[in-house]
Short mmCIF file of N, CA and C in Angstrom, two decimals:
data_model
loop_
_atom_site.label_atom_id
_atom_site.label_comp_id
_atom_site.label_asym_id
_atom_site.label_seq_id
_atom_site.Cartn_x
_atom_site.Cartn_y
_atom_site.Cartn_z
N UNK A 1 92.84 2.83 -90.84
CA UNK A 1 93.18 1.84 -91.71
C UNK A 1 95.01 2.64 -91.44
N UNK A 2 96.19 1.33 -91.75
CA UNK A 2 97.67 1.82 -91.31
C UNK A 2 98.20 1.28 -92.64
N UNK A 3 99.07 2.05 -92.56
CA UNK A 3 99.83 1.91 -93.88
C UNK A 3 101.54 1.44 -93.21
N UNK A 4 102.01 0.68 -94.30
CA UNK A 4 103.41 0.51 -93.65
C UNK A 4 104.90 0.53 -94.36
N UNK A 5 105.61 0.94 -93.81
CA UNK A 5 107.06 1.29 -94.67
C UNK A 5 107.72 -0.02 -94.11
N UNK A 6 108.39 -0.46 -95.03
CA UNK A 6 109.32 -1.97 -95.34
C UNK A 6 110.99 -1.13 -96.16
N UNK A 7 111.41 -2.06 -95.27
CA UNK A 7 113.18 -1.66 -95.57
C UNK A 7 113.32 -2.29 -97.16
N UNK A 8 113.72 -1.29 -97.74
CA UNK A 8 113.64 -2.43 -99.49
C UNK A 8 114.47 -3.45 -99.81
N UNK A 9 114.03 -4.13 -100.26
CA UNK A 9 114.77 -5.51 -100.86
C UNK A 9 115.70 -5.44 -101.43
N UNK A 10 116.92 -5.98 -101.56
CA UNK A 10 118.05 -5.78 -102.61
C UNK A 10 118.00 -7.54 -103.28
N UNK A 11 118.39 -7.77 -104.38
CA UNK A 11 118.90 -9.09 -105.29
C UNK A 11 120.16 -8.41 -105.63
N UNK A 12 121.25 -9.73 -105.38
CA UNK A 12 122.27 -9.78 -105.16
C UNK A 12 122.70 -10.72 -106.34
N UNK A 13 122.20 -11.90 -106.42
CA UNK A 13 122.53 -12.95 -107.72
C UNK A 13 121.57 -14.12 -106.93
N UNK A 14 121.44 -14.72 -108.54
CA UNK A 14 120.24 -16.11 -108.76
C UNK A 14 121.15 -17.16 -108.85
N UNK A 15 120.59 -18.30 -108.25
CA UNK A 15 121.72 -19.41 -108.74
C UNK A 15 120.50 -20.82 -109.51
N UNK A 16 120.20 -21.18 -110.07
CA UNK A 16 121.54 -20.94 -111.29
C UNK A 16 120.65 -19.70 -112.05
N UNK A 17 121.65 -19.35 -113.07
CA UNK A 17 120.87 -18.14 -113.61
C UNK A 17 121.10 -18.26 -115.21
N UNK A 18 120.75 -19.55 -115.45
CA UNK A 18 120.04 -20.24 -116.81
C UNK A 18 119.03 -21.03 -116.83
N UNK A 19 118.30 -21.09 -117.56
CA UNK A 19 117.54 -22.30 -117.77
C UNK A 19 116.77 -22.50 -119.33
N UNK A 20 115.97 -23.60 -119.32
CA UNK A 20 115.05 -23.96 -120.61
C UNK A 20 114.13 -22.91 -120.70
N UNK A 21 113.74 -22.73 -121.90
CA UNK A 21 112.77 -21.99 -122.42
C UNK A 21 111.54 -22.55 -121.40
N UNK A 22 111.15 -24.15 -121.42
CA UNK A 22 110.24 -24.74 -121.00
C UNK A 22 109.84 -24.37 -119.59
N UNK A 23 110.78 -23.65 -118.71
CA UNK A 23 110.41 -23.49 -117.51
C UNK A 23 110.49 -24.12 -116.55
N UNK A 24 110.40 -24.12 -115.62
CA UNK A 24 110.29 -25.17 -114.47
C UNK A 24 112.12 -25.10 -113.38
N UNK A 25 112.76 -24.57 -113.96
CA UNK A 25 114.15 -24.33 -113.02
C UNK A 25 113.36 -23.65 -112.13
N UNK A 26 114.19 -24.30 -110.70
CA UNK A 26 114.21 -23.45 -109.19
C UNK A 26 115.52 -22.46 -109.51
N UNK A 27 114.94 -21.43 -109.14
CA UNK A 27 115.89 -20.32 -108.99
C UNK A 27 116.16 -20.08 -107.50
N UNK A 28 117.41 -20.07 -106.81
CA UNK A 28 117.54 -19.22 -105.41
C UNK A 28 117.80 -18.05 -105.59
N UNK A 29 117.02 -16.99 -104.96
CA UNK A 29 117.49 -15.39 -105.47
C UNK A 29 117.96 -15.34 -103.96
N UNK A 30 118.94 -14.79 -104.13
CA UNK A 30 119.97 -14.04 -102.87
C UNK A 30 120.02 -12.55 -102.73
N UNK A 31 120.02 -12.21 -101.62
CA UNK A 31 119.85 -10.73 -101.53
C UNK A 31 119.19 -9.94 -99.94
N UNK A 32 118.93 -9.13 -99.80
CA UNK A 32 118.91 -8.94 -98.48
C UNK A 32 117.30 -8.19 -98.08
N UNK A 33 116.93 -7.91 -96.65
CA UNK A 33 115.65 -7.73 -96.32
C UNK A 33 114.70 -8.70 -96.38
N UNK A 34 114.55 -10.03 -97.16
CA UNK A 34 113.13 -10.93 -97.28
C UNK A 34 113.02 -11.21 -96.25
N UNK A 35 111.64 -10.92 -96.47
CA UNK A 35 110.63 -11.41 -95.14
C UNK A 35 109.56 -12.10 -95.66
N UNK A 36 108.85 -12.80 -94.95
CA UNK A 36 107.39 -13.65 -95.41
C UNK A 36 106.05 -12.74 -95.62
N UNK A 37 105.64 -12.88 -96.72
CA UNK A 37 104.40 -12.15 -96.98
C UNK A 37 104.09 -12.86 -98.17
N UNK A 38 102.66 -13.27 -98.26
CA UNK A 38 102.10 -13.60 -99.18
C UNK A 38 101.92 -13.22 -100.69
N UNK A 39 102.89 -11.92 -101.00
CA UNK A 39 102.66 -11.03 -101.82
C UNK A 39 104.35 -10.90 -102.36
N UNK A 40 104.93 -11.75 -102.40
CA UNK A 40 106.20 -11.81 -102.59
C UNK A 40 106.69 -12.69 -103.94
N UNK A 41 106.80 -12.23 -104.77
CA UNK A 41 106.70 -12.44 -106.41
C UNK A 41 108.39 -12.35 -106.73
N UNK A 42 108.90 -13.17 -107.85
CA UNK A 42 109.60 -12.80 -109.03
C UNK A 42 109.18 -12.59 -110.31
N UNK A 43 109.66 -11.42 -110.73
CA UNK A 43 109.64 -11.46 -112.50
C UNK A 43 110.98 -11.46 -113.29
N UNK A 44 110.45 -12.11 -113.91
CA UNK A 44 111.45 -12.96 -114.75
C UNK A 44 111.10 -11.75 -116.67
N UNK A 45 111.43 -10.95 -116.73
CA UNK A 45 111.62 -10.19 -117.99
C UNK A 45 109.80 -9.86 -118.38
N UNK A 46 109.61 -9.50 -117.30
CA UNK A 46 107.84 -9.23 -117.36
C UNK A 46 106.83 -10.62 -117.35
N UNK A 47 107.18 -11.79 -117.03
CA UNK A 47 106.79 -12.90 -116.63
C UNK A 47 106.78 -13.57 -114.99
N UNK A 48 105.70 -12.90 -114.16
CA UNK A 48 105.77 -12.50 -112.91
C UNK A 48 105.25 -14.16 -112.33
N UNK A 49 105.99 -14.88 -111.12
CA UNK A 49 105.63 -15.89 -110.08
C UNK A 49 105.69 -15.69 -108.76
N UNK A 50 104.85 -16.55 -108.05
CA UNK A 50 105.23 -16.32 -106.79
C UNK A 50 106.20 -16.53 -106.36
N UNK A 51 106.69 -16.19 -105.69
CA UNK A 51 108.33 -16.43 -104.48
C UNK A 51 108.05 -17.51 -103.36
N UNK A 52 109.09 -17.97 -102.85
CA UNK A 52 109.00 -18.65 -101.33
C UNK A 52 109.93 -18.76 -100.52
N UNK A 53 109.50 -17.97 -99.93
CA UNK A 53 110.44 -16.81 -98.56
C UNK A 53 111.04 -18.31 -98.06
N UNK A 54 112.87 -18.03 -97.91
CA UNK A 54 113.59 -18.89 -96.96
C UNK A 54 114.26 -18.91 -96.17
N UNK A 55 114.69 -17.32 -95.93
CA UNK A 55 114.87 -16.64 -94.97
C UNK A 55 115.31 -15.23 -95.35
N UNK A 56 115.64 -14.32 -94.45
CA UNK A 56 116.08 -13.05 -94.47
C UNK A 56 116.91 -12.83 -95.84
N UNK A 57 117.46 -13.64 -96.49
CA UNK A 57 118.55 -13.45 -97.56
C UNK A 57 118.28 -14.21 -98.81
N UNK A 58 117.27 -15.08 -98.67
CA UNK A 58 117.24 -16.18 -99.63
C UNK A 58 115.84 -16.37 -99.76
N UNK A 59 115.57 -16.50 -101.34
CA UNK A 59 113.82 -16.80 -101.75
C UNK A 59 114.02 -17.95 -103.20
N UNK A 60 112.69 -18.69 -103.00
CA UNK A 60 112.86 -19.39 -104.41
C UNK A 60 111.62 -18.99 -105.22
N UNK A 61 112.09 -18.96 -106.36
CA UNK A 61 111.17 -18.98 -107.38
C UNK A 61 111.29 -19.95 -108.42
N UNK A 62 109.86 -20.27 -109.11
CA UNK A 62 110.05 -21.77 -110.35
C UNK A 62 110.26 -20.42 -111.24
N UNK A 63 111.20 -20.63 -112.32
CA UNK A 63 111.08 -19.84 -113.80
C UNK A 63 109.59 -19.86 -114.26
N UNK A 64 108.88 -19.39 -114.67
CA UNK A 64 108.02 -19.52 -115.83
C UNK A 64 108.52 -19.43 -117.53
N UNK A 65 107.80 -20.82 -118.29
CA UNK A 65 108.34 -20.53 -119.34
C UNK A 65 108.00 -19.60 -120.50
N UNK A 66 108.62 -19.69 -121.58
CA UNK A 66 108.58 -18.38 -122.47
C UNK A 66 107.76 -19.21 -123.83
N UNK A 67 107.25 -18.54 -124.57
CA UNK A 67 106.31 -19.00 -125.63
C UNK A 67 106.85 -18.62 -127.35
N UNK A 68 107.74 -19.54 -127.80
CA UNK A 68 108.03 -18.81 -128.93
C UNK A 68 107.01 -18.30 -130.20
N UNK A 69 105.79 -19.02 -130.04
CA UNK A 69 104.60 -19.02 -131.18
C UNK A 69 104.02 -17.53 -130.93
N UNK A 70 104.46 -17.11 -129.35
CA UNK A 70 103.61 -15.55 -129.04
C UNK A 70 104.78 -14.32 -129.38
N UNK A 71 106.15 -14.71 -129.73
CA UNK A 71 107.25 -13.69 -130.01
C UNK A 71 108.16 -13.76 -128.80
N UNK A 72 108.40 -14.79 -127.93
CA UNK A 72 109.07 -14.57 -127.10
C UNK A 72 110.20 -15.09 -127.53
N UNK A 73 111.82 -14.77 -127.34
CA UNK A 73 112.49 -15.68 -127.69
C UNK A 73 113.82 -15.85 -126.96
N UNK A 74 114.83 -16.68 -126.63
CA UNK A 74 115.74 -16.97 -126.23
C UNK A 74 116.46 -15.81 -125.71
N UNK A 75 116.98 -15.44 -124.56
CA UNK A 75 118.32 -14.65 -124.31
C UNK A 75 118.20 -14.40 -123.04
N UNK A 76 118.59 -13.20 -122.69
CA UNK A 76 118.54 -12.55 -121.34
C UNK A 76 117.47 -11.66 -120.77
N UNK A 77 117.02 -12.08 -119.59
CA UNK A 77 116.37 -11.10 -118.94
C UNK A 77 116.26 -10.80 -117.48
N UNK A 78 116.02 -9.70 -117.22
CA UNK A 78 116.40 -8.88 -116.00
C UNK A 78 115.28 -9.58 -115.10
N UNK A 79 115.99 -10.11 -113.95
CA UNK A 79 115.21 -10.68 -112.40
C UNK A 79 114.59 -9.61 -111.52
N UNK A 80 113.60 -9.61 -111.20
CA UNK A 80 113.16 -8.45 -110.47
C UNK A 80 112.48 -8.96 -108.79
N UNK A 81 112.37 -8.85 -108.22
CA UNK A 81 111.75 -9.05 -107.15
C UNK A 81 110.32 -7.84 -106.57
N UNK A 82 109.45 -8.47 -105.43
CA UNK A 82 108.84 -7.87 -104.90
C UNK A 82 108.07 -8.25 -103.48
N UNK A 83 107.87 -7.18 -102.50
CA UNK A 83 107.05 -7.95 -101.72
C UNK A 83 105.59 -7.22 -101.62
N UNK A 84 105.17 -6.43 -102.49
CA UNK A 84 103.64 -5.72 -102.00
C UNK A 84 103.05 -6.16 -103.54
N UNK A 85 103.57 -6.92 -104.55
CA UNK A 85 103.01 -7.12 -106.01
C UNK A 85 102.65 -5.97 -107.15
N UNK A 86 103.12 -4.76 -106.51
CA UNK A 86 103.32 -3.40 -107.46
C UNK A 86 104.57 -3.09 -107.72
N UNK A 87 105.49 -2.81 -106.90
CA UNK A 87 106.56 -2.35 -106.85
C UNK A 87 107.99 -3.55 -107.02
N UNK A 88 108.75 -3.48 -108.09
CA UNK A 88 109.70 -4.81 -108.34
C UNK A 88 111.12 -4.00 -108.37
N UNK A 89 111.88 -4.44 -107.77
CA UNK A 89 113.59 -3.91 -107.71
C UNK A 89 114.31 -5.41 -108.54
N UNK A 90 115.22 -4.61 -109.35
CA UNK A 90 116.04 -5.81 -109.72
C UNK A 90 117.06 -5.77 -109.73
N UNK A 91 117.81 -4.34 -109.07
CA UNK A 91 119.18 -4.48 -109.37
C UNK A 91 120.28 -5.06 -110.54
N UNK A 92 119.92 -5.09 -111.59
CA UNK A 92 120.34 -5.50 -112.87
C UNK A 92 121.01 -7.26 -112.99
N UNK A 93 120.23 -8.07 -111.80
CA UNK A 93 120.51 -9.85 -111.82
C UNK A 93 119.74 -10.07 -113.42
N UNK A 94 120.76 -11.01 -114.35
CA UNK A 94 120.01 -11.13 -115.43
C UNK A 94 119.97 -13.05 -115.12
N UNK A 95 118.33 -13.61 -115.73
CA UNK A 95 118.55 -14.76 -116.27
C UNK A 95 118.73 -15.34 -117.59
N UNK A 96 119.31 -15.97 -117.91
CA UNK A 96 118.86 -16.38 -119.74
C UNK A 96 118.27 -17.81 -120.04
N UNK A 97 117.73 -17.50 -120.72
CA UNK A 97 117.03 -18.50 -121.39
C UNK A 97 117.36 -19.09 -122.54
N UNK A 98 117.22 -20.78 -122.20
CA UNK A 98 117.87 -21.10 -123.41
C UNK A 98 116.82 -22.33 -124.27
N UNK A 99 116.70 -22.50 -125.46
CA UNK A 99 115.82 -23.34 -126.04
C UNK A 99 116.49 -24.42 -126.08
N UNK A 100 115.48 -25.51 -125.61
CA UNK A 100 115.99 -27.21 -125.64
C UNK A 100 116.33 -27.06 -127.17
N UNK A 101 117.77 -28.28 -127.05
CA UNK A 101 117.85 -28.46 -128.60
C UNK A 101 117.34 -29.56 -129.15
N UNK A 102 117.12 -29.94 -130.34
CA UNK A 102 116.39 -30.95 -130.60
C UNK A 102 116.97 -30.87 -132.01
N UNK A 103 117.49 -32.99 -132.32
CA UNK A 103 117.95 -33.57 -132.97
C UNK A 103 117.15 -33.74 -134.11
N UNK A 104 117.54 -33.42 -135.53
CA UNK A 104 116.40 -33.70 -136.83
C UNK A 104 116.89 -35.18 -137.40
N UNK A 105 118.85 -35.34 -137.43
CA UNK A 105 118.93 -35.96 -138.10
C UNK A 105 120.93 -36.28 -137.71
N UNK A 106 120.91 -37.58 -138.12
CA UNK A 106 122.80 -37.93 -137.61
C UNK A 106 123.29 -38.66 -138.81
N UNK A 107 124.54 -38.36 -138.69
CA UNK A 107 125.32 -39.11 -139.73
C UNK A 107 126.48 -39.70 -139.14
N UNK A 108 127.78 -40.66 -139.25
CA UNK A 108 126.62 -42.13 -139.38
C UNK A 108 125.76 -42.35 -138.63
N UNK A 109 125.06 -43.77 -138.65
CA UNK A 109 124.07 -44.24 -137.88
C UNK A 109 124.73 -45.31 -137.07
N UNK A 110 125.84 -45.54 -137.52
CA UNK A 110 126.49 -46.72 -136.74
C UNK A 110 128.30 -46.84 -136.84
N UNK A 111 128.97 -46.92 -135.92
CA UNK A 111 130.50 -46.81 -135.54
C UNK A 111 131.15 -47.99 -134.80
N UNK A 112 131.69 -48.42 -135.00
CA UNK A 112 132.95 -49.50 -134.16
C UNK A 112 132.73 -49.17 -132.88
N UNK A 113 132.31 -50.31 -132.02
CA UNK A 113 132.20 -49.76 -130.45
C UNK A 113 133.69 -48.69 -129.70
N UNK A 114 134.65 -49.27 -130.23
CA UNK A 114 136.20 -48.47 -129.69
C UNK A 114 135.87 -46.82 -129.96
N UNK A 115 134.97 -46.26 -130.43
CA UNK A 115 134.53 -44.63 -130.34
C UNK A 115 135.92 -43.83 -131.30
N UNK A 116 135.72 -42.81 -130.81
CA UNK A 116 136.71 -41.66 -131.36
C UNK A 116 135.76 -41.33 -132.84
N UNK A 117 135.34 -42.12 -133.11
CA UNK A 117 134.88 -41.75 -134.84
C UNK A 117 133.78 -40.35 -134.58
N UNK A 118 133.57 -39.29 -135.51
CA UNK A 118 132.75 -38.13 -135.56
C UNK A 118 131.48 -38.04 -136.11
N UNK A 119 130.22 -37.75 -135.22
CA UNK A 119 129.17 -37.74 -135.66
C UNK A 119 128.52 -36.51 -136.26
N UNK A 120 128.04 -36.41 -137.20
CA UNK A 120 127.36 -34.88 -137.40
C UNK A 120 126.02 -34.60 -137.76
N UNK A 121 125.45 -33.85 -136.80
CA UNK A 121 124.55 -33.80 -135.94
C UNK A 121 123.57 -32.53 -136.48
N UNK A 122 122.36 -32.70 -136.68
CA UNK A 122 121.58 -31.77 -137.54
C UNK A 122 120.58 -31.76 -136.79
N UNK A 123 119.66 -30.38 -136.20
CA UNK A 123 119.06 -30.01 -135.60
C UNK A 123 119.00 -28.57 -135.29
N UNK A 124 118.17 -28.44 -134.17
CA UNK A 124 117.98 -26.49 -133.98
C UNK A 124 118.22 -26.59 -132.65
N UNK A 125 118.78 -24.88 -132.06
CA UNK A 125 118.96 -24.70 -130.66
C UNK A 125 120.59 -24.90 -130.08
N UNK A 126 121.53 -25.44 -131.05
CA UNK A 126 122.45 -25.87 -130.61
C UNK A 126 123.13 -24.40 -130.51
N UNK A 127 124.02 -24.45 -129.16
CA UNK A 127 124.96 -24.04 -129.10
C UNK A 127 126.41 -24.05 -128.10
N UNK A 128 127.78 -23.35 -128.38
CA UNK A 128 128.79 -23.60 -128.03
C UNK A 128 129.26 -24.39 -126.71
N UNK A 129 127.82 -24.37 -126.07
CA UNK A 129 127.63 -25.25 -124.81
C UNK A 129 127.36 -26.83 -124.83
N UNK A 130 126.60 -26.78 -126.28
CA UNK A 130 126.16 -28.17 -125.91
C UNK A 130 126.99 -29.06 -126.31
N UNK A 131 126.04 -30.36 -125.86
CA UNK A 131 127.08 -31.40 -125.68
C UNK A 131 126.23 -32.90 -126.41
N UNK A 132 126.86 -33.43 -127.10
CA UNK A 132 126.29 -34.90 -127.19
C UNK A 132 126.20 -35.85 -126.52
N UNK A 133 125.13 -36.77 -125.94
CA UNK A 133 124.51 -37.64 -124.93
C UNK A 133 124.55 -38.84 -125.73
N UNK A 134 125.54 -39.93 -125.92
CA UNK A 134 125.01 -41.40 -126.09
C UNK A 134 124.49 -42.24 -124.98
N UNK A 135 123.46 -42.60 -124.84
CA UNK A 135 122.93 -43.08 -123.99
C UNK A 135 122.97 -42.09 -122.56
N UNK A 136 124.12 -43.00 -121.66
CA UNK A 136 124.56 -42.25 -120.68
C UNK A 136 125.46 -41.55 -120.72
N UNK A 137 126.42 -41.76 -121.96
CA UNK A 137 127.77 -41.33 -122.19
C UNK A 137 128.02 -39.80 -122.64
N UNK A 138 128.71 -38.95 -122.22
CA UNK A 138 128.55 -37.32 -123.03
C UNK A 138 129.79 -37.63 -124.11
N UNK A 139 129.81 -37.19 -125.03
CA UNK A 139 130.78 -37.12 -126.03
C UNK A 139 132.38 -36.92 -125.43
N UNK A 140 133.31 -37.24 -126.46
CA UNK A 140 134.40 -37.26 -126.30
C UNK A 140 135.09 -35.78 -126.84
N UNK A 141 134.08 -34.88 -127.31
CA UNK A 141 134.29 -33.85 -127.96
C UNK A 141 133.53 -33.23 -128.75
N UNK A 142 133.41 -31.94 -128.91
CA UNK A 142 132.40 -31.13 -129.77
C UNK A 142 132.60 -30.03 -130.44
N UNK A 143 132.29 -30.02 -131.83
CA UNK A 143 132.71 -28.74 -132.57
C UNK A 143 131.40 -28.33 -132.86
N UNK A 144 131.31 -26.87 -132.74
CA UNK A 144 130.09 -25.91 -133.13
C UNK A 144 130.45 -25.49 -133.82
N UNK A 145 129.35 -25.41 -135.02
CA UNK A 145 129.20 -25.42 -136.17
C UNK A 145 128.65 -24.16 -136.77
N UNK A 146 127.24 -23.89 -136.09
CA UNK A 146 126.16 -23.10 -136.28
C UNK A 146 125.07 -23.94 -135.22
N UNK A 147 123.58 -22.80 -135.15
CA UNK A 147 122.94 -23.74 -134.00
C UNK A 147 122.23 -24.49 -134.55
N UNK A 148 122.30 -24.76 -136.17
CA UNK A 148 121.73 -26.21 -136.39
C UNK A 148 122.44 -27.66 -136.72
N UNK A 149 124.08 -26.63 -136.68
CA UNK A 149 125.37 -28.23 -136.85
C UNK A 149 126.29 -28.26 -135.71
N UNK A 150 126.05 -29.65 -135.27
CA UNK A 150 127.53 -29.81 -134.18
C UNK A 150 128.28 -31.46 -134.59
N UNK A 151 129.69 -31.19 -134.47
CA UNK A 151 129.56 -32.40 -134.52
C UNK A 151 130.36 -32.99 -133.58
N UNK A 152 130.51 -34.33 -133.19
CA UNK A 152 130.61 -34.87 -131.97
C UNK A 152 131.42 -35.83 -131.70
N UNK A 153 132.21 -36.38 -130.96
CA UNK A 153 133.42 -37.05 -130.86
C UNK A 153 132.66 -38.46 -130.51
N UNK A 154 132.60 -39.57 -130.55
CA UNK A 154 131.35 -40.58 -129.94
C UNK A 154 132.43 -41.42 -129.04
N UNK A 155 131.95 -41.66 -127.80
CA UNK A 155 132.51 -42.29 -126.47
C UNK A 155 132.72 -43.82 -127.16
N UNK A 156 133.91 -44.36 -126.61
CA UNK A 156 133.66 -45.64 -126.55
C UNK A 156 132.83 -46.28 -125.96
N UNK A 157 132.75 -47.60 -126.48
CA UNK A 157 131.26 -48.59 -125.73
C UNK A 157 131.71 -50.12 -125.21
N UNK A 158 131.56 -50.35 -123.85
CA UNK A 158 132.19 -51.77 -123.65
C UNK A 158 131.08 -52.67 -124.41
N UNK A 159 130.15 -52.06 -125.14
CA UNK A 159 129.44 -53.47 -126.20
C UNK A 159 128.92 -52.76 -127.06
N UNK A 160 128.41 -53.98 -128.01
CA UNK A 160 127.38 -53.48 -128.89
C UNK A 160 126.44 -53.22 -128.49
N UNK A 161 125.45 -52.08 -128.83
CA UNK A 161 124.11 -51.71 -128.24
C UNK A 161 123.97 -50.59 -129.12
N UNK A 162 122.57 -50.39 -129.38
CA UNK A 162 121.73 -48.98 -129.54
C UNK A 162 121.58 -48.20 -128.54
N UNK A 163 121.87 -47.46 -128.65
CA UNK A 163 121.93 -46.20 -127.27
C UNK A 163 120.89 -44.55 -128.26
N UNK A 164 120.33 -44.10 -127.18
CA UNK A 164 119.65 -42.92 -128.15
C UNK A 164 120.77 -41.64 -127.85
N UNK A 165 120.48 -41.09 -129.19
CA UNK A 165 121.61 -39.79 -129.80
C UNK A 165 120.48 -38.74 -128.67
N UNK A 166 121.00 -37.65 -127.85
CA UNK A 166 120.47 -36.65 -127.41
C UNK A 166 121.55 -35.68 -127.46
N UNK A 167 120.97 -34.40 -127.46
CA UNK A 167 121.96 -32.84 -127.71
C UNK A 167 121.10 -32.37 -126.15
N UNK A 168 121.96 -32.05 -125.43
CA UNK A 168 121.92 -31.33 -124.24
C UNK A 168 122.77 -30.12 -123.96
N UNK A 169 122.26 -29.01 -123.77
CA UNK A 169 122.76 -27.45 -123.73
C UNK A 169 123.53 -27.13 -122.16
N UNK A 170 123.54 -28.18 -121.45
CA UNK A 170 124.37 -28.04 -120.00
C UNK A 170 124.58 -28.91 -119.52
N UNK A 171 124.74 -30.25 -120.34
CA UNK A 171 125.81 -31.68 -120.05
C UNK A 171 124.76 -32.08 -119.29
N UNK A 172 123.20 -32.22 -119.13
CA UNK A 172 122.71 -32.71 -117.74
C UNK A 172 122.04 -33.99 -119.15
#
């Protein structure tokens, strides 16, 4: 039987460094000494997923979901990597989970197509980075009140129409 010594993996950055609590975000991990092994993994705050080798300095991981009903909370978790499924190294790199915002109600329900009016949105999961999207257009300004209330300035529309109102945490 043979035992193998390997050069320690290092992690210097991840891109992006935030994503939704529902998981599914593809993260590119940058570091050193990466090599192909079927045991390559990423650990997001205790949630382990397999990693995909890209090069000696990059690997990719799909962020796992977190479950608020199991006591998981949004926020920062350390990202660690492993090449043997036993030993993990993190180097202090952080991934931030954000809950998907939800809209429960809003007022007013209709305004002139010239835009520029404020709409108060009630819901959950709002952050200072949240934005309102009216159909395909982002708001023309947002005031963060708290995690359940934001006020958005409605963009103009070139025609009278009904559009969906959504709130996004990252502008997408």
